[in-house]
């Protein structure tokens, strides 16, 4: 019989869980809480401008950036949704300098969650798409309580990763390593409904997403790659079109659906951040898992993002992410191995 409700995220998660008879339901409970937080943040974002939640909160975060009021609200919403859930034992947020170990008043769950509560903060005041990114790892340390080691795990060990885009509609996209699925928030019923199952990224695209204002600070290899993409060669889809929103989550979402490449390479703009701007644990690693599960790739230029061993919570990393063939060509340039860089 045809469903009049559609496939809700909870039902879809439960159906997937049935494929794993050993599953305890703990993980499904965790994802349900993240979806709940996403609904609350989506409502907060939609009220921006109507109630007094635009603008700066008056502080700088650990990265030296202005903290916006909505950043703070999204950060607190994620924590509230997860800390009472009994599914997690530690959290790490881009907006918090220290790891958040949950109080011993709550049972310590088997997972840790790392998140960027509101990615693309610089776009908040202008009604441009922003998002939330999350990464889930299993607690690996022995003992009842979590340690920093549980949060400092390489991306290939993630048990789930996802993001929410607050755009013309609100969409939640996640993977547990068995495909990438997308759900659209139906505002009338307040439910995420399955709208894209088993998303696959095209093997090659024709869109480049990069802040080209950083050109003077790039290496010769990055500049040569950009020149290559701008050459006229219809047989290889060049020149590429340029699209840059300045919210990683939104730029990635488009790249996931349409193909192409997003690039935030290392630059020498600021000696304090020679590895570029983006954070390994809150941004690069979760999106890398989604890219891989959708047939795409993510690289630093010399190493698969999923293999990078984190040494600190707020570590930054160069990020090249997108369609499989595009990332492979970009890597060839970064490693000085692409012939077209010299002959074209
Ligand atoms: P936050 O807003 O969470 O700090 O994220 C960083 C970020 O906004 C990314 O979303 C985006 O890709 C990038 O910075 C844009 O940076 P830039 O303005 O340097 O291009």
PDB file of N, CA and C in Angstrom, residues 9-10 12-14 16-17 27-28 31 34 134 159-164 171-183 194 196 198-199 256 289-290 293:
ATOM      1  N   UNK A   9      13.000   9.568   8.869  1.00  0.00           N
ATOM      2  CA  UNK A   9      14.389   9.206   9.152  1.00  0.00           C
ATOM      3  C   UNK A   9      14.432   8.093  10.207  1.00  0.00           C
ATOM      4  N   UNK A  10      13.555   8.156  11.201  1.00  0.00           N
ATOM      5  CA  UNK A  10      13.572   7.125  12.238  1.00  0.00           C
ATOM      6  C   UNK A  10      13.254   5.750  11.674  1.00  0.00           C
ATOM      7  N   UNK A  12      13.593   4.792   8.576  1.00  0.00           N
ATOM      8  CA  UNK A  12      14.678   4.364   7.689  1.00  0.00           C
ATOM      9  C   UNK A  12      15.863   3.846   8.496  1.00  0.00           C
ATOM     10  N   UNK A  13      16.193   4.550   9.587  1.00  0.00           N
ATOM     11  CA  UNK A  13      17.296   4.098  10.445  1.00  0.00           C
ATOM     12  C   UNK A  13      16.968   2.716  11.009  1.00  0.00           C
ATOM     13  N   UNK A  14      15.709   2.534  11.444  1.00  0.00           N
ATOM     14  CA  UNK A  14      15.327   1.232  12.040  1.00  0.00           C
ATOM     15  C   UNK A  14      15.385   0.124  10.996  1.00  0.00           C
ATOM     16  N   UNK A  16      17.329   0.034   8.411  1.00  0.00           N
ATOM     17  CA  UNK A  16      18.740  -0.288   8.156  1.00  0.00           C
ATOM     18  C   UNK A  16      19.305  -1.131   9.294  1.00  0.00           C
ATOM     19  N   UNK A  17      18.870  -0.786  10.506  1.00  0.00           N
ATOM     20  CA  UNK A  17      19.361  -1.490  11.687  1.00  0.00           C
ATOM     21  C   UNK A  17      18.971  -2.967  11.664  1.00  0.00           C
ATOM     22  N   UNK A  27      22.836   3.020  18.658  1.00  0.00           N
ATOM     23  CA  UNK A  27      23.299   3.917  17.611  1.00  0.00           C
ATOM     24  C   UNK A  27      22.125   4.652  16.956  1.00  0.00           C
ATOM     25  N   UNK A  28      21.029   3.928  16.737  1.00  0.00           N
ATOM     26  CA  UNK A  28      19.836   4.555  16.164  1.00  0.00           C
ATOM     27  C   UNK A  28      19.340   5.658  17.087  1.00  0.00           C
ATOM     28  N   UNK A  31      21.472   8.772  16.542  1.00  0.00           N
ATOM     29  CA  UNK A  31      21.141   9.512  15.325  1.00  0.00           C
ATOM     30  C   UNK A  31      19.809  10.239  15.462  1.00  0.00           C
ATOM     31  N   UNK A  34      20.530  13.429  17.178  1.00  0.00           N
ATOM     32  CA  UNK A  34      21.171  14.411  16.286  1.00  0.00           C
ATOM     33  C   UNK A  34      20.113  15.026  15.358  1.00  0.00           C
ATOM     34  N   UNK A 134      28.712  16.591  11.661  1.00  0.00           N
ATOM     35  CA  UNK A 134      28.983  15.740  12.829  1.00  0.00           C
ATOM     36  C   UNK A 134      29.729  14.467  12.429  1.00  0.00           C
ATOM     37  N   UNK A 159      32.228   5.688  12.779  1.00  0.00           N
ATOM     38  CA  UNK A 159      31.120   4.763  12.573  1.00  0.00           C
ATOM     39  C   UNK A 159      29.953   5.467  11.867  1.00  0.00           C
ATOM     40  N   UNK A 160      29.986   6.776  11.876  1.00  0.00           N
ATOM     41  CA  UNK A 160      28.978   7.536  11.130  1.00  0.00           C
ATOM     42  C   UNK A 160      29.467   8.963  10.966  1.00  0.00           C
ATOM     43  N   UNK A 161      28.967   9.616   9.948  1.00  0.00           N
ATOM     44  CA  UNK A 161      29.270  11.031   9.747  1.00  0.00           C
ATOM     45  C   UNK A 161      28.130  11.636   8.966  1.00  0.00           C
ATOM     46  N   UNK A 162      27.918  12.917   9.158  1.00  0.00           N
ATOM     47  CA  UNK A 162      26.820  13.535   8.426  1.00  0.00           C
ATOM     48  C   UNK A 162      26.853  15.043   8.549  1.00  0.00           C
ATOM     49  N   UNK A 163      25.886  15.641   7.913  1.00  0.00           N
ATOM     50  CA  UNK A 163      25.752  17.099   8.025  1.00  0.00           C
ATOM     51  C   UNK A 163      24.293  17.478   7.798  1.00  0.00           C
ATOM     52  N   UNK A 164      23.999  18.715   8.178  1.00  0.00           N
ATOM     53  CA  UNK A 164      22.674  19.284   7.929  1.00  0.00           C
ATOM     54  C   UNK A 164      22.911  20.587   7.197  1.00  0.00           C
ATOM     55  N   UNK A 171      18.193  19.974   4.882  1.00  0.00           N
ATOM     56  CA  UNK A 171      18.455  18.568   4.527  1.00  0.00           C
ATOM     57  C   UNK A 171      19.474  17.972   5.454  1.00  0.00           C
ATOM     58  N   UNK A 172      19.234  16.737   5.877  1.00  0.00           N
ATOM     59  CA  UNK A 172      20.200  16.000   6.684  1.00  0.00           C
ATOM     60  C   UNK A 172      20.738  14.870   5.804  1.00  0.00           C
ATOM     61  N   UNK A 173      22.055  14.784   5.733  1.00  0.00           N
ATOM     62  CA  UNK A 173      22.709  13.759   4.913  1.00  0.00           C
ATOM     63  C   UNK A 173      23.653  12.993   5.824  1.00  0.00           C
ATOM     64  N   UNK A 174      23.600  11.663   5.819  1.00  0.00           N
ATOM     65  CA  UNK A 174      24.548  10.941   6.663  1.00  0.00           C
ATOM     66  C   UNK A 174      24.890   9.578   6.085  1.00  0.00           C
ATOM     67  N   UNK A 175      25.980   9.029   6.614  1.00  0.00           N
ATOM     68  CA  UNK A 175      26.360   7.674   6.246  1.00  0.00           C
ATOM     69  C   UNK A 175      26.783   6.919   7.496  1.00  0.00           C
ATOM     70  N   UNK A 176      26.500   5.626   7.477  1.00  0.00           N
ATOM     71  CA  UNK A 176      27.060   4.774   8.526  1.00  0.00           C
ATOM     72  C   UNK A 176      28.001   3.759   7.872  1.00  0.00           C
ATOM     73  N   UNK A 177      28.435   4.086   6.664  1.00  0.00           N
ATOM     74  CA  UNK A 177      29.336   3.184   5.952  1.00  0.00           C
ATOM     75  C   UNK A 177      28.591   2.228   5.045  1.00  0.00           C
ATOM     76  N   UNK A 178      27.290   2.421   4.896  1.00  0.00           N
ATOM     77  CA  UNK A 178      26.519   1.600   3.959  1.00  0.00           C
ATOM     78  C   UNK A 178      25.715   2.541   3.057  1.00  0.00           C
ATOM     79  N   UNK A 179      26.424   3.391   2.346  1.00  0.00           N
ATOM     80  CA  UNK A 179      25.758   4.336   1.458  1.00  0.00           C
ATOM     81  C   UNK A 179      25.472   5.654   2.146  1.00  0.00           C
ATOM     82  N   UNK A 180      25.144   6.631   1.326  1.00  0.00           N
ATOM     83  CA  UNK A 180      24.856   7.980   1.828  1.00  0.00           C
ATOM     84  C   UNK A 180      23.390   8.274   1.539  1.00  0.00           C
ATOM     85  N   UNK A 181      22.679   8.718   2.568  1.00  0.00           N
ATOM     86  CA  UNK A 181      21.248   8.968   2.396  1.00  0.00           C
ATOM     87  C   UNK A 181      20.911  10.406   2.794  1.00  0.00           C
ATOM     88  N   UNK A 182      19.940  10.977   2.114  1.00  0.00           N
ATOM     89  CA  UNK A 182      19.560  12.364   2.386  1.00  0.00           C
ATOM     90  C   UNK A 182      18.085  12.464   2.737  1.00  0.00           C
ATOM     91  N   UNK A 183      17.782  13.308   3.717  1.00  0.00           N
ATOM     92  CA  UNK A 183      16.406  13.487   4.206  1.00  0.00           C
ATOM     93  C   UNK A 183      16.087  14.977   4.208  1.00  0.00           C
ATOM     94  N   UNK A 194      12.910  10.747   3.903  1.00  0.00           N
ATOM     95  CA  UNK A 194      13.921  10.270   2.957  1.00  0.00           C
ATOM     96  C   UNK A 194      13.618  10.810   1.565  1.00  0.00           C
ATOM     97  N   UNK A 196      16.582  11.240  -0.776  1.00  0.00           N
ATOM     98  CA  UNK A 196      17.660  10.760  -1.663  1.00  0.00           C
ATOM     99  C   UNK A 196      18.311   9.561  -1.006  1.00  0.00           C
ATOM    100  N   UNK A 198      20.990   6.325  -1.230  1.00  0.00           N
ATOM    101  CA  UNK A 198      22.225   5.883  -1.915  1.00  0.00           C
ATOM    102  C   UNK A 198      22.741   6.944  -2.896  1.00  0.00           C
ATOM    103  N   UNK A 199      23.063   8.096  -2.348  1.00  0.00           N
ATOM    104  CA  UNK A 199      23.588   9.183  -3.189  1.00  0.00           C
ATOM    105  C   UNK A 199      24.945   8.783  -3.752  1.00  0.00           C
ATOM    106  N   UNK A 256      28.672  17.121  -3.785  1.00  0.00           N
ATOM    107  CA  UNK A 256      28.190  15.742  -3.644  1.00  0.00           C
ATOM    108  C   UNK A 256      27.144  15.417  -4.717  1.00  0.00           C
ATOM    109  N   UNK A 289      34.380  10.958   4.846  1.00  0.00           N
ATOM    110  CA  UNK A 289      33.703   9.659   4.915  1.00  0.00           C
ATOM    111  C   UNK A 289      32.476   9.652   3.990  1.00  0.00           C
ATOM    112  N   UNK A 290      31.745  10.767   3.993  1.00  0.00           N
ATOM    113  CA  UNK A 290      30.571  10.853   3.117  1.00  0.00           C
ATOM    114  C   UNK A 290      31.013  10.785   1.655  1.00  0.00           C
ATOM    115  N   UNK A 293      31.936   7.230   0.740  1.00  0.00           N
ATOM    116  CA  UNK A 293      30.757   6.362   0.646  1.00  0.00           C
ATOM    117  C   UNK A 293      29.905   6.663  -0.586  1.00  0.00           C
TER     118      UNK A 293
END
